[in-house]
XYZ file of C-alpha atoms in Angstrom:
334
model
C -0.055 -0.177 0.226
C 1.313 3.548 -0.946
C 0.978 6.481 1.234
C 0.323 9.786 -0.313
C 0.281 13.044 2.212
C -1.824 15.934 0.760
C -1.349 19.713 2.383
C -4.762 21.329 1.540
C -6.682 18.443 1.372
C -10.332 20.095 2.720
C -10.000 22.436 -0.473
C -12.032 21.467 -3.446
C -8.629 19.684 -5.030
C -8.068 18.505 -2.293
C -11.288 16.533 -1.799
C -11.451 14.792 -5.124
C -8.034 13.748 -4.888
C -8.250 12.023 -1.738
C -11.054 10.176 -3.243
C -9.154 9.099 -6.563
C -6.469 7.987 -3.744
C -8.707 6.012 -1.752
C -10.085 4.640 -4.459
C -6.471 3.240 -5.974
C -5.507 1.977 -2.867
C -3.688 4.367 -0.912
C -2.847 5.120 2.457
C -3.857 9.220 2.888
C -2.907 11.062 5.201
C -4.268 14.896 4.855
C -2.830 18.252 6.250
C -4.360 20.835 7.422
C -3.227 24.079 8.942
C -3.867 24.536 12.673
C -7.090 26.633 13.653
C -9.274 26.616 16.230
C -12.415 25.050 13.449
C -11.150 22.873 10.752
C -13.552 22.727 8.104
C -13.916 18.846 6.754
C -16.916 19.958 4.837
C -16.083 18.517 1.338
C -14.615 15.079 3.560
C -17.626 13.873 4.757
C -17.796 11.304 2.492
C -14.007 10.382 3.524
C -13.191 11.510 6.467
C -12.582 7.861 8.500
C -10.651 7.070 6.020
C -7.165 8.692 6.048
C -6.037 10.766 8.300
C -5.937 14.418 8.846
C -3.043 15.658 10.735
C -1.733 19.530 12.000
C 1.525 21.591 10.205
C 1.886 24.365 7.897
C 3.995 25.028 5.064
C 5.669 28.459 6.901
C 6.640 25.909 9.497
C 9.467 23.365 7.589
C 10.331 21.648 11.239
C 7.205 20.345 11.399
C 6.759 19.208 7.781
C 9.860 17.272 8.677
C 8.180 16.192 10.996
C 5.387 14.465 8.619
C 7.506 13.397 6.513
C 9.614 11.201 9.242
C 6.442 10.011 10.908
C 4.121 9.232 8.032
C 7.315 7.834 5.496
C 4.951 9.237 1.975
C 5.625 7.866 -1.437
C 4.055 10.525 -2.869
C 3.390 14.227 -1.302
C 0.889 16.177 -2.795
C 1.508 19.793 -2.550
C -1.970 22.680 -3.156
C -2.373 24.234 -0.054
C -2.468 27.911 -1.322
C -3.405 31.134 -1.090
C -5.855 30.143 -3.917
C -8.054 33.050 -4.312
C -6.675 35.520 -6.711
C -8.423 38.823 -5.598
C -7.218 37.932 -1.803
C -3.463 38.440 -3.286
C -3.921 41.563 -3.670
C -5.320 42.654 -0.586
C -2.580 40.264 1.103
C 0.550 39.916 -0.661
C 3.458 39.285 2.236
C 0.219 36.140 3.434
C 0.432 35.532 -0.227
C 4.265 35.301 -1.040
C 4.748 33.508 1.990
C 2.359 30.696 1.883
C 2.157 29.846 -1.930
C 5.849 31.289 -2.486
C 8.345 30.181 -0.002
C 5.873 27.875 1.787
C 7.181 25.859 -1.860
C 10.615 26.281 -0.719
C 9.620 24.641 2.982
C 8.018 21.540 1.971
C 10.859 20.191 -0.904
C 13.712 21.361 1.086
C 11.945 19.277 3.971
C 11.564 16.321 1.108
C 15.124 16.655 0.425
C 16.181 16.560 4.065
C 13.929 13.342 4.985
C 13.704 11.246 1.715
C 14.917 12.928 -1.921
C 13.069 9.606 -3.424
C 9.627 10.919 -2.340
C 7.819 11.956 -5.276
C 6.347 15.108 -4.996
C 3.528 17.181 -7.301
C 3.582 21.009 -7.524
C 0.167 22.469 -8.190
C 1.143 25.721 -10.795
C -1.024 27.761 -12.303
C -2.438 28.995 -15.762
C -2.533 32.536 -13.597
C 1.448 32.414 -14.186
C 1.260 33.310 -17.693
C -1.242 36.298 -16.884
C -0.417 38.613 -19.602
C 0.280 36.052 -21.686
C 2.866 36.030 -25.032
C 1.154 32.937 -26.739
C -2.105 31.407 -27.739
C -2.713 29.303 -26.767
C -0.855 28.412 -23.876
C 1.818 25.282 -23.357
C 4.460 24.351 -21.283
C 6.846 26.257 -22.735
C 5.118 29.866 -23.052
C 7.368 32.688 -21.363
C 5.355 33.359 -17.888
C 4.138 37.106 -17.434
C 1.997 37.068 -13.959
C -0.674 39.743 -13.252
C -1.377 39.303 -9.473
C 0.593 38.731 -6.698
C -1.046 35.181 -6.395
C 0.490 34.527 -10.121
C 4.251 35.703 -9.399
C 3.919 33.701 -6.128
C 2.811 30.871 -8.356
C 5.621 31.515 -10.399
C 8.579 31.782 -7.650
C 6.807 27.882 -6.666
C 7.017 26.499 -10.048
C 10.789 27.675 -10.635
C 11.827 26.067 -7.541
C 10.092 22.583 -8.125
C 12.199 22.616 -11.601
C 14.733 23.743 -9.785
C 14.801 20.609 -7.258
C 14.267 18.350 -9.582
C 17.401 19.182 -12.104
C 19.725 20.606 -8.803
C 19.295 17.065 -6.180
C 17.421 15.026 -8.820
C 14.323 14.599 -7.573
C 10.480 13.331 -8.907
C 9.469 16.924 -8.358
C 6.886 17.567 -11.447
C 4.428 20.659 -11.296
C 0.067 20.189 -13.507
C 0.158 24.119 -14.840
C -3.764 23.949 -14.205
C -5.837 25.869 -16.052
C -9.750 26.840 -13.964
C -11.117 24.081 -12.924
C -14.504 23.869 -10.827
C -16.895 21.640 -9.527
C -19.922 21.867 -7.069
C -17.273 21.910 -4.031
C -15.698 25.059 -5.091
C -16.073 27.554 -2.349
C -18.805 30.769 -3.553
C -16.181 33.448 -3.626
C -15.081 31.301 -6.894
C -17.364 33.268 -10.090
C -18.271 29.874 -11.216
C -20.222 29.246 -7.721
C -21.564 32.311 -7.515
C -23.453 31.382 -10.870
C -24.930 28.509 -10.006
C -25.728 29.464 -6.511
C -27.093 32.558 -7.298
C -28.801 30.857 -10.392
C -30.662 27.836 -7.320
C -31.358 30.772 -5.540
C -33.749 32.580 -8.341
C -35.041 29.726 -9.636
C -36.453 28.155 -6.012
C -37.772 32.070 -5.568
C -34.979 33.614 -3.161
C -33.544 35.797 -5.009
C -34.579 38.230 -7.693
C -31.015 39.217 -9.535
C -27.387 38.160 -9.273
C -24.564 41.321 -10.322
C -20.804 39.943 -11.544
C -18.398 41.848 -13.357
C -16.721 41.552 -15.901
C -18.878 39.239 -18.658
C -16.438 39.119 -20.999
C -14.008 37.865 -19.249
C -12.889 34.534 -20.432
C -11.043 30.734 -18.849
C -10.592 27.653 -20.184
C -12.425 26.154 -17.531
C -12.914 21.957 -16.335
C -14.087 19.507 -13.751
C -11.343 19.002 -10.867
C -12.412 15.560 -10.456
C -10.354 15.377 -13.906
C -7.875 17.270 -12.923
C -6.988 15.520 -9.988
C -6.494 12.464 -12.554
C -3.527 14.216 -13.913
C -1.965 14.980 -10.712
C -1.489 11.441 -10.028
C -0.579 10.104 -13.282
C 2.036 12.375 -12.982
C 3.897 10.867 -10.267
C 3.391 7.584 -12.080
C 6.050 8.774 -15.335
C 9.532 6.919 -14.707
C 10.795 10.633 -15.563
C 9.525 13.914 -14.188
C 8.283 16.800 -15.862
C 5.928 19.790 -16.140
C 2.644 19.591 -17.736
C -0.554 22.284 -18.912
C -4.040 20.597 -17.938
C -6.586 22.436 -19.902
C -10.159 21.325 -21.842
C -7.863 23.911 -24.761
C -11.362 25.624 -24.907
C -12.166 28.764 -24.078
C -15.788 30.589 -22.121
C -16.735 33.019 -20.846
C -19.092 34.762 -18.350
C -21.268 35.387 -20.196
C -20.846 31.563 -21.469
C -21.285 30.700 -18.300
C -24.554 32.289 -16.818
C -26.223 31.284 -20.734
C -25.885 27.433 -19.580
C -26.957 27.407 -16.111
C -29.579 29.836 -16.991
C -31.553 27.788 -19.858
C -30.532 25.286 -17.639
C -33.420 25.771 -15.213
C -35.612 27.135 -18.384
C -34.166 30.957 -18.239
C -33.439 33.596 -19.368
C -29.682 34.983 -17.998
C -29.768 38.693 -19.536
C -33.572 39.261 -16.997
C -31.428 38.558 -13.612
C -27.963 39.131 -14.017
C -26.608 42.643 -13.417
C -23.047 44.523 -14.097
C -21.077 45.468 -10.748
C -18.221 47.011 -10.937
C -16.870 46.719 -7.161
C -16.432 42.844 -9.013
C -14.257 43.325 -11.524
C -10.596 43.046 -11.246
C -7.390 45.919 -10.580
C -5.533 43.442 -13.721
C -8.214 41.538 -15.843
C -5.365 38.398 -17.345
C -5.234 37.973 -20.941
C -7.360 35.138 -23.142
C -6.358 31.879 -20.836
C -6.669 29.170 -22.860
C -4.093 25.633 -21.941
C -2.819 23.471 -24.651
C -3.733 20.316 -23.485
C -1.225 17.587 -25.774
C 1.444 17.218 -23.947
C -0.454 15.047 -21.107
C -2.461 13.503 -23.265
C 0.290 12.300 -25.323
C 2.149 11.297 -22.486
C -0.094 10.712 -19.837
C -3.212 9.057 -21.575
C -4.857 11.964 -19.580
C -8.310 12.597 -20.995
C -11.338 14.626 -20.316
C -14.718 12.993 -18.806
C -17.126 15.885 -18.008
C -17.400 18.326 -20.662
C -17.756 22.150 -19.794
C -21.796 22.006 -19.924
C -21.880 19.093 -18.373
C -19.791 20.524 -15.094
C -22.567 24.386 -14.940
C -24.954 21.517 -15.660
C -24.138 19.628 -12.346
C -23.445 22.789 -10.125
C -26.260 24.182 -10.408
C -28.240 20.658 -10.302
C -26.310 19.949 -6.653
C -26.866 23.949 -5.319
C -30.528 23.678 -6.075
C -30.500 20.478 -3.922
C -28.143 22.404 -0.734
C -30.312 25.460 -1.075
C -33.511 22.890 -0.952
C -32.132 21.113 2.589
C -30.493 25.010 3.764
C -33.793 26.737 2.994
C -31.590 30.023 2.532
C -29.093 31.064 0.580
C -25.446 32.344 1.355
C -25.180 36.716 1.020
C -23.193 36.192 -2.358
C -22.975 39.922 -2.846
C -20.322 39.992 -0.158
C -18.136 37.778 -2.771
C -15.861 40.442 -4.844
C -14.975 37.887 -7.669
C -14.490 37.879 -11.810
C -12.709 34.331 -10.694
C -12.871 31.635 -12.597
């Protein structure tokens, strides 16, 4: 039985990855930050099957202790300050967790057991002001947010440890991916929740920012399969994981509202508060390398993803009987 350590296990990707690895027969150890309240909602289906441990990417000693205690075969570093708008408000904290945190865990792996296979969650936000369309593994980075800058640092540190210490260290350059477990601060979940609330008569409108912003958006459950496939390769490398298609927020609204028989134009209002200070350009990934080398493929299409999320939020609101305050989530993040 292999053992995998997942940082950020309580997040969207962490929960799907934990389920995937359990189905593969792994022992799964999930690292969470030390807080008074740990939200395990996304892990409710597998909580009793994994080992939850406390740790922090800011504490290298604690990281080394966890690696020594559990001796994982694979480490998936998914922990980060993952919400782009927050990175403008807290650039230093973003740098600590999303950038130097990667160096700390890589160094911990090197010192404890450099044969551990390491996965780093890189991001399409690294491309920012894109230098080529579509983006591949060799497209130059030009990040447009503190989050993107921090991710570039983590990405290159992974390359550095791979090349300098002959470690099996791989980066997955993942483009946007959502699911019913996506946080409400992300626009695709804000839309699915808003549509469900309007359909159920709990809300009358949905306020969004730049409706023309476009992203390459896939299903998180498909993307965690790619993470695992990367660490099964004999040779570590970097891979773009994307759909190869781009969709606007406007199109997202069209699919979501039409799924429940409504016209999006009657309910969606643009609000200047929800525009980014610096919008990224056309992010669309070329997953050719991942498909050819890893044998990776998508199982869920863009319309299927949006419809899945709307259906999930309809069920959520019907069970809850009320809805969260979407107005507080200032985002055009996909």
